Every structure is written in C-alpha cells, then in structure tokens.
Short mmCIF file of C-alpha atoms and ligand atoms in Angstrom, two decimals:
data_model
loop_
_atom_site.label_atom_id
_atom_site.label_comp_id
_atom_site.label_asym_id
_atom_site.label_seq_id
_atom_site.Cartn_x
_atom_site.Cartn_y
_atom_site.Cartn_z
CA LEU A 1 127.20 61.01 47.56
CA ASN A 2 129.31 58.85 49.84
CA TYR A 3 132.89 59.96 50.48
CA ILE A 4 135.06 56.96 51.28
CA ILE A 5 138.70 55.87 51.32
CA VAL A 6 139.68 54.13 48.06
CA ALA A 7 140.15 50.44 48.93
CA PRO A 8 142.52 48.32 46.76
CA ALA A 9 139.48 46.58 45.19
CA ARG A 10 138.51 49.95 43.64
CA PHE A 11 141.96 50.95 42.29
CA ASP A 12 141.13 49.75 38.77
CA SER A 13 137.79 51.58 38.67
CA VAL A 14 139.55 54.77 39.79
CA ILE A 15 142.03 54.36 36.93
CA ASP A 16 139.07 53.91 34.54
CA HIS A 17 137.51 57.11 35.91
CA LEU A 18 140.81 58.98 35.47
CA ARG A 19 141.29 57.75 31.87
CA VAL A 20 138.03 59.42 30.93
CA ASN A 21 138.12 62.53 33.10
CA PHE A 22 141.67 63.55 34.06
CA PRO A 23 142.95 64.39 30.53
CA ASP A 24 141.09 67.73 30.98
CA GLU A 25 143.67 68.78 33.58
CA PRO A 26 145.20 71.99 32.15
CA LEU A 27 148.88 70.93 31.98
CA ASN A 28 147.99 67.55 30.53
CA ALA A 29 145.63 69.13 28.01
CA SER A 30 148.39 71.52 26.93
CA VAL A 31 151.18 68.94 26.45
CA GLY A 32 148.98 65.91 25.60
CA LEU A 33 150.43 63.29 27.95
CA CYS A 34 147.15 61.33 28.41
CA LEU A 35 144.35 61.13 25.87
CA HIS A 36 140.66 60.64 26.71
CA GLY A 37 139.75 57.00 27.25
CA THR A 38 143.26 55.70 26.58
CA PRO A 39 145.67 54.02 29.04
CA CYS A 40 148.43 56.34 30.19
CA PRO A 41 151.04 54.05 31.81
CA LEU A 42 153.43 56.65 33.26
CA LEU A 43 150.74 58.67 35.02
CA GLU A 44 148.81 55.55 36.05
CA HIS A 45 151.94 54.17 37.75
CA HIS A 46 152.09 57.42 39.76
CA ASP A 47 148.33 57.14 40.53
CA MET A 48 148.66 53.52 41.73
CA LYS A 49 151.64 54.36 43.98
CA THR A 50 149.63 57.21 45.49
CA MET A 51 146.54 55.04 46.10
CA GLU A 52 148.75 52.44 47.82
CA ASP A 53 149.49 55.02 50.54
CA GLY A 54 145.88 54.41 51.67
CA TYR A 55 144.75 58.04 52.03
CA SER A 56 142.92 58.56 48.74
CA LEU A 57 139.22 59.39 48.70
CA MET A 58 136.41 58.79 46.27
CA ALA A 59 132.92 60.28 46.00
CA ILE A 60 130.44 57.55 45.05
CA ASP A 61 126.96 58.23 43.74
CA LYS A 62 124.67 56.15 45.97
CA GLU A 63 122.08 55.86 43.18
CA ASN A 64 124.28 54.00 40.69
CA ASP A 65 127.59 53.24 42.49
CA LYS A 66 129.40 55.45 39.94
CA ILE A 67 132.60 57.27 40.86
CA ALA A 68 131.69 60.98 40.81
CA GLY A 69 135.15 62.18 41.81
CA VAL A 70 138.46 61.28 43.44
CA ALA A 71 141.22 62.91 45.44
CA LEU A 72 144.41 60.86 45.19
CA ASN A 73 146.34 61.72 48.33
CA GLY A 74 149.88 60.58 48.93
CA VAL A 75 152.66 61.03 51.45
CA SER A 76 155.78 62.86 50.35
CA HIS A 77 158.93 62.33 52.38
CA LYS A 78 161.99 64.53 52.54
CA GLY A 79 164.25 63.49 49.66
CA ASP A 80 161.44 62.10 47.44
CA THR A 81 161.64 64.96 44.94
CA GLU A 82 165.41 64.54 44.62
CA LYS A 83 164.80 60.82 43.91
CA ALA A 84 162.09 61.67 41.35
CA VAL A 85 164.50 64.00 39.56
CA GLU A 86 167.07 61.16 39.36
CA GLU A 87 164.43 58.67 38.10
CA MET A 88 163.32 61.15 35.47
CA LYS A 89 166.73 60.75 33.77
CA ASP A 90 165.62 57.27 32.62
CA ILE A 91 162.25 58.45 31.25
CA ASP A 92 162.24 59.44 27.59
CA ASN A 93 158.62 60.60 27.34
CA LEU A 94 158.81 64.34 26.60
CA GLN A 95 155.25 65.09 27.76
CA TYR A 96 155.84 63.39 31.11
CA ARG A 97 159.17 65.19 31.52
CA ARG A 98 157.52 68.52 30.78
CA ILE A 99 154.80 68.08 33.40
CA PHE A 100 156.79 66.43 36.18
CA GLY A 101 159.92 68.43 35.37
CA LEU A 102 157.98 71.63 36.14
CA LEU A 103 156.45 70.25 39.34
CA ASN A 104 159.69 68.72 40.61
CA GLU A 105 161.72 71.84 39.99
CA ALA A 106 159.22 74.06 41.80
CA ASN A 107 159.08 71.70 44.78
CA LEU A 108 162.85 71.26 44.96
CA GLU A 109 163.31 75.01 45.08
CA LEU A 110 160.57 75.49 47.70
CA ASP A 111 161.75 72.67 50.01
CA LEU A 112 158.68 72.80 52.26
CA PHE A 113 160.23 70.08 54.46
CA THR A 114 162.95 72.45 55.63
CA LYS A 115 160.67 75.48 55.69
CA TYR A 116 158.16 73.80 58.03
CA ASN A 117 160.61 71.44 59.74
CA VAL A 118 158.73 68.21 58.88
CA ASP A 119 159.87 64.94 57.30
CA LYS A 120 156.54 64.08 55.65
CA ILE A 121 153.81 66.06 53.94
CA PHE A 122 150.24 65.07 53.02
CA GLU A 123 149.82 65.81 49.33
CA VAL A 124 146.60 66.11 47.30
CA ARG A 125 148.15 64.91 44.03
CA ILE A 126 145.24 64.23 41.70
CA LEU A 127 141.83 65.85 41.97
CA SER A 128 139.33 64.69 39.37
CA VAL A 129 135.56 64.98 39.05
CA ASP A 130 133.49 63.17 36.42
CA SER A 131 132.49 65.67 33.73
CA GLY A 132 128.79 64.90 34.41
CA TYR A 133 129.17 65.89 38.09
CA ARG A 134 131.29 69.06 37.84
CA GLY A 135 130.38 72.45 39.28
CA LYS A 136 128.46 70.97 42.23
CA GLY A 137 131.12 71.38 44.94
CA ILE A 138 132.40 67.79 44.80
CA ALA A 139 136.05 68.85 44.47
CA LYS A 140 135.60 71.16 47.44
CA GLU A 141 134.10 68.38 49.56
CA LEU A 142 136.90 65.98 48.53
CA PHE A 143 139.37 68.60 49.74
CA VAL A 144 137.54 69.09 53.06
CA GLN A 145 137.46 65.35 53.66
CA SER A 146 141.09 64.93 52.62
CA GLU A 147 142.10 67.46 55.25
CA ALA A 148 140.17 65.44 57.85
CA VAL A 149 142.13 62.32 56.81
CA ALA A 150 145.42 64.24 57.05
CA ARG A 151 144.57 65.53 60.54
CA LYS A 152 143.42 62.10 61.71
CA HIS A 153 146.80 60.66 60.72
CA GLY A 154 148.76 63.41 62.43
CA PHE A 155 150.14 65.29 59.42
CA LYS A 156 151.30 68.84 60.18
CA VAL A 157 151.51 70.09 56.60
CA MET A 158 149.17 69.55 53.65
CA LYS A 159 149.97 70.74 50.13
CA THR A 160 148.81 70.55 46.56
CA ASP A 161 150.34 71.31 43.16
CA ALA A 162 147.32 73.22 41.93
CA THR A 163 147.64 73.22 38.15
CA SER A 164 144.01 74.29 37.60
CA LEU A 165 142.39 77.60 38.59
CA PHE A 166 139.47 75.56 39.96
CA THR A 167 141.75 73.66 42.37
CA GLN A 168 143.33 76.96 43.38
CA LYS A 169 139.87 78.32 44.24
CA VAL A 170 139.02 75.23 46.28
CA ALA A 171 142.34 75.31 48.15
CA GLU A 172 142.06 79.03 48.85
CA SER A 173 138.54 78.55 50.23
CA GLN A 174 139.97 75.97 52.65
CA GLY A 175 142.63 78.32 54.00
CA PHE A 176 145.57 77.20 51.87
CA TRP A 177 148.05 79.88 50.88
CA VAL A 178 150.25 80.21 47.82
CA GLU A 179 153.87 79.10 48.28
CA LYS A 180 154.83 79.66 44.65
CA THR A 181 153.21 80.90 41.43
CA LEU A 182 154.45 80.17 37.92
CA ASN A 183 152.90 81.64 34.77
CA TYR A 184 152.57 78.81 32.21
CA HIS A 185 153.03 81.14 29.27
CA ASP A 186 156.47 82.31 30.49
CA PHE A 187 157.97 78.94 29.46
CA LYS A 188 159.20 78.87 25.86
CA ASP A 189 161.11 76.24 23.86
CA GLU A 190 164.25 76.94 21.78
CA ASN A 191 162.04 78.20 18.93
CA GLY A 192 160.24 80.69 21.16
CA GLN A 193 157.04 78.55 21.19
CA LYS A 194 155.03 78.21 24.39
CA ILE A 195 155.78 74.90 26.12
CA TYR A 196 152.57 75.02 28.19
CA ASP A 197 149.91 76.56 25.98
CA THR A 198 147.21 76.25 28.64
CA ARG A 199 143.72 77.53 27.91
CA PRO A 200 142.21 80.35 29.95
CA PRO A 201 141.28 80.55 32.77
CA HIS A 202 144.16 78.19 33.63
CA LEU A 203 147.14 80.52 33.35
CA TYR A 204 149.07 79.77 36.52
CA TYR A 205 150.48 76.80 38.39
CA LYS A 206 150.43 77.41 42.14
CA VAL A 207 151.97 75.35 44.89
CA MET A 208 149.58 75.78 47.82
CA ALA A 209 149.96 74.66 51.42
CA LYS A 210 148.31 74.71 54.82
CA LEU A 211 149.57 74.04 58.33
CA LEU A 212 147.29 71.65 60.22
CA GLU A 213 148.40 72.39 63.79
N1 ACO B 1 133.95 77.39 35.23
C1 ACO B 1 134.19 78.31 36.18
N2 ACO B 1 134.43 77.99 37.50
C2 ACO B 1 134.44 76.69 37.80
C3 ACO B 1 134.20 75.67 36.85
C4 ACO B 1 133.95 76.07 35.51
N3 ACO B 1 133.75 75.18 34.53
N4 ACO B 1 134.29 74.46 37.47
C5 ACO B 1 134.57 74.71 38.77
N5 ACO B 1 134.66 76.04 38.96
C6 ACO B 1 134.96 76.75 40.21
C7 ACO B 1 133.76 76.72 41.13
O1 ACO B 1 132.94 77.84 40.92
C8 ACO B 1 134.41 76.75 42.49
O2 ACO B 1 134.87 78.04 42.82
P1 ACO B 1 134.07 78.95 43.87
O3 ACO B 1 134.16 78.21 45.17
O4 ACO B 1 134.84 80.22 43.85
O5 ACO B 1 132.68 79.03 43.35
C9 ACO B 1 135.67 75.90 42.27
O6 ACO B 1 135.97 76.00 40.89
C10 ACO B 1 135.48 74.45 42.66
O7 ACO B 1 134.26 73.96 42.23
P2 ACO B 1 133.79 72.47 42.47
O8 ACO B 1 132.36 72.36 42.02
O9 ACO B 1 134.12 72.03 43.87
O10 ACO B 1 134.74 71.71 41.44
P3 ACO B 1 134.35 70.39 40.61
O11 ACO B 1 133.71 69.41 41.50
O12 ACO B 1 133.65 70.78 39.37
O13 ACO B 1 135.82 69.82 40.22
C11 ACO B 1 137.91 69.83 39.06
C12 ACO B 1 136.87 70.69 39.80
C13 ACO B 1 138.36 68.66 39.93
C14 ACO B 1 139.11 70.71 38.73
C15 ACO B 1 137.24 69.30 37.73
O14 ACO B 1 136.97 70.40 36.89
C16 ACO B 1 138.12 68.31 36.97
O15 ACO B 1 138.11 67.11 37.25
N6 ACO B 1 138.91 68.80 35.99
C17 ACO B 1 139.83 67.96 35.22
C18 ACO B 1 141.03 67.52 36.04
C19 ACO B 1 141.71 68.68 36.74
O16 ACO B 1 141.97 69.73 36.17
N7 ACO B 1 142.05 68.48 38.02
C20 ACO B 1 142.74 69.46 38.87
C21 ACO B 1 144.19 69.49 38.60
S1 ACO B 1 145.15 70.07 40.00
C22 ACO B 1 145.32 68.69 40.95
O17 ACO B 1 144.99 67.61 40.56
C23 ACO B 1 145.89 68.79 42.33
#
C-alpha cells in the first residue's frame, strides 16, 4: 500500500469510500446518521472541511488504485468547539445533534487548549478502512503516518475522539492516553431508552491525546 496525503483531486473518491465504509462507525451505527452507500450531507460537509486542511492521509492499494483506508486529519483552533456548539443551534437533524453534541460537550469540558497551553491541535477526526482490508494493521499505519505529518508541521498536541474500541487500541499502542471516558449506555432519553445503543465491543467513547514534544 502507498500512504499519501489526500490531494483535492481525490476528495470525491474519499467521500465515495466513506459512504460505503464509515456507516459502521459505532456511534453512527447506533443513531443511524449515515446509511451504507447513501450520501450523508452533514457529515460529508465536515469531511470536506477537514480534507481542505491538507493533512489527511489515504492508503492506496498499488495493485488496483483502490482506497484501502483514510485518516481525515484536521486542525482544531481554540474557540472552534464553542463555534460548533453555536452552529449546532441551526441544525435540526437529531442524529447529527446526538453525535456531535456528545463530542462537542466532552471537548468543551476538557479544554485541551488551556490544559496544554496551545492554540491549535492536530486532530484525527475520521479513521476508516475498507471492509475488505480490515484487520491488517492499516488503521495503525494511518495513525503512525498521521503523527509524522503532525510532527512535520510543528504540532505539539495530537488528539482523537475515539468512538470505536479498535481506534482506542490503535491510539493506545501509539502512546496516546485517555483524557476522558464516557460509557455510551449511561445516556438515556426521557423515556429511559438508551440514546447510544452501541454494539459490543464498542461500549465507550474516549478522548485520547498525545504530546509530540
Ligand atoms: N475484532 C477485534 N479486534 C479488531 C477488529 C475486529 N473486527 N478490527 C480491528 N481490531 C483491533 C486489532 O486487533 C488491533 O488491535 P491490536 O493492536 O490490539 O491487535 C486494532 O483493532 C487495530 O487494528 P487495525 O487492523 O489497524 O484496524 P483496521 O485497519 O481494521 O481499521 C477501523 C479499524 C478503522 C476502526 C475499521 O474497523 C473501520 O473502518 N471501522 C468503521 C469506521 C470506524 O469505526 N472508524 C473509527 C471511528 S473513531 C474515529 O474515526 C476517530
């Protein structure tokens, strides 16, 4: 496989890859924001914005030029989460609000910018491997290479909202530590029903970080 930066000419093929493969992400699978093979405008807007930062990586199969996996890496600046919370007020989509509401709230409370005294953080936002290529260490290699990109561009802090146990394992193997853990099944709606009925082994959302100095 070749691991390369996602150039603008490949943005649309990355979106095609994500439409097929990212709906398996545990939070998405539990609330049903994006369905397999179907456009998912709210998340795809977020994906495009992230790719425009220029730090995203893709693993390409040299044999057939197929995208085997991607790490969409973006830059978060101090104040971005507060802005996202404001913008969320204009978004009606309940599934989107449930996913990003959880992530935004956790990140607001953590405030890693103040904790580590930085004004920007390198974020692995979307990690996705084609279902035909999973279990071969591609996510791990995308993480290793993403860290190299972050170091090359002088970032001091790298983080990920690890919503899947598999991402948590990869991040832990790369020396990331847990900043915050939330148990999905603790969240209930007004009728006492689970809001995030994630399937085992994906029972926790962990915000994980690493200092790159
Ligand atoms: N069952 C058990 N363990 C598994 C499985 C599985 N099906 N798949 C991966 N793992 C474990 C591996 O054993 C490894 O752990 P180890 O180092 O302790 O052995 C770890 O997870 C990573 O394995 P990789 O082979 O590097 O992962 P892979 O290339 O298969 O990609 C990914 C993992 C990206 C999570 C893939 O399953 C996927 O695309 N899922 C759908 C989207 C998703 O959930 N993305 C992550 C959301 S979090 C985020 O985006 C920041």
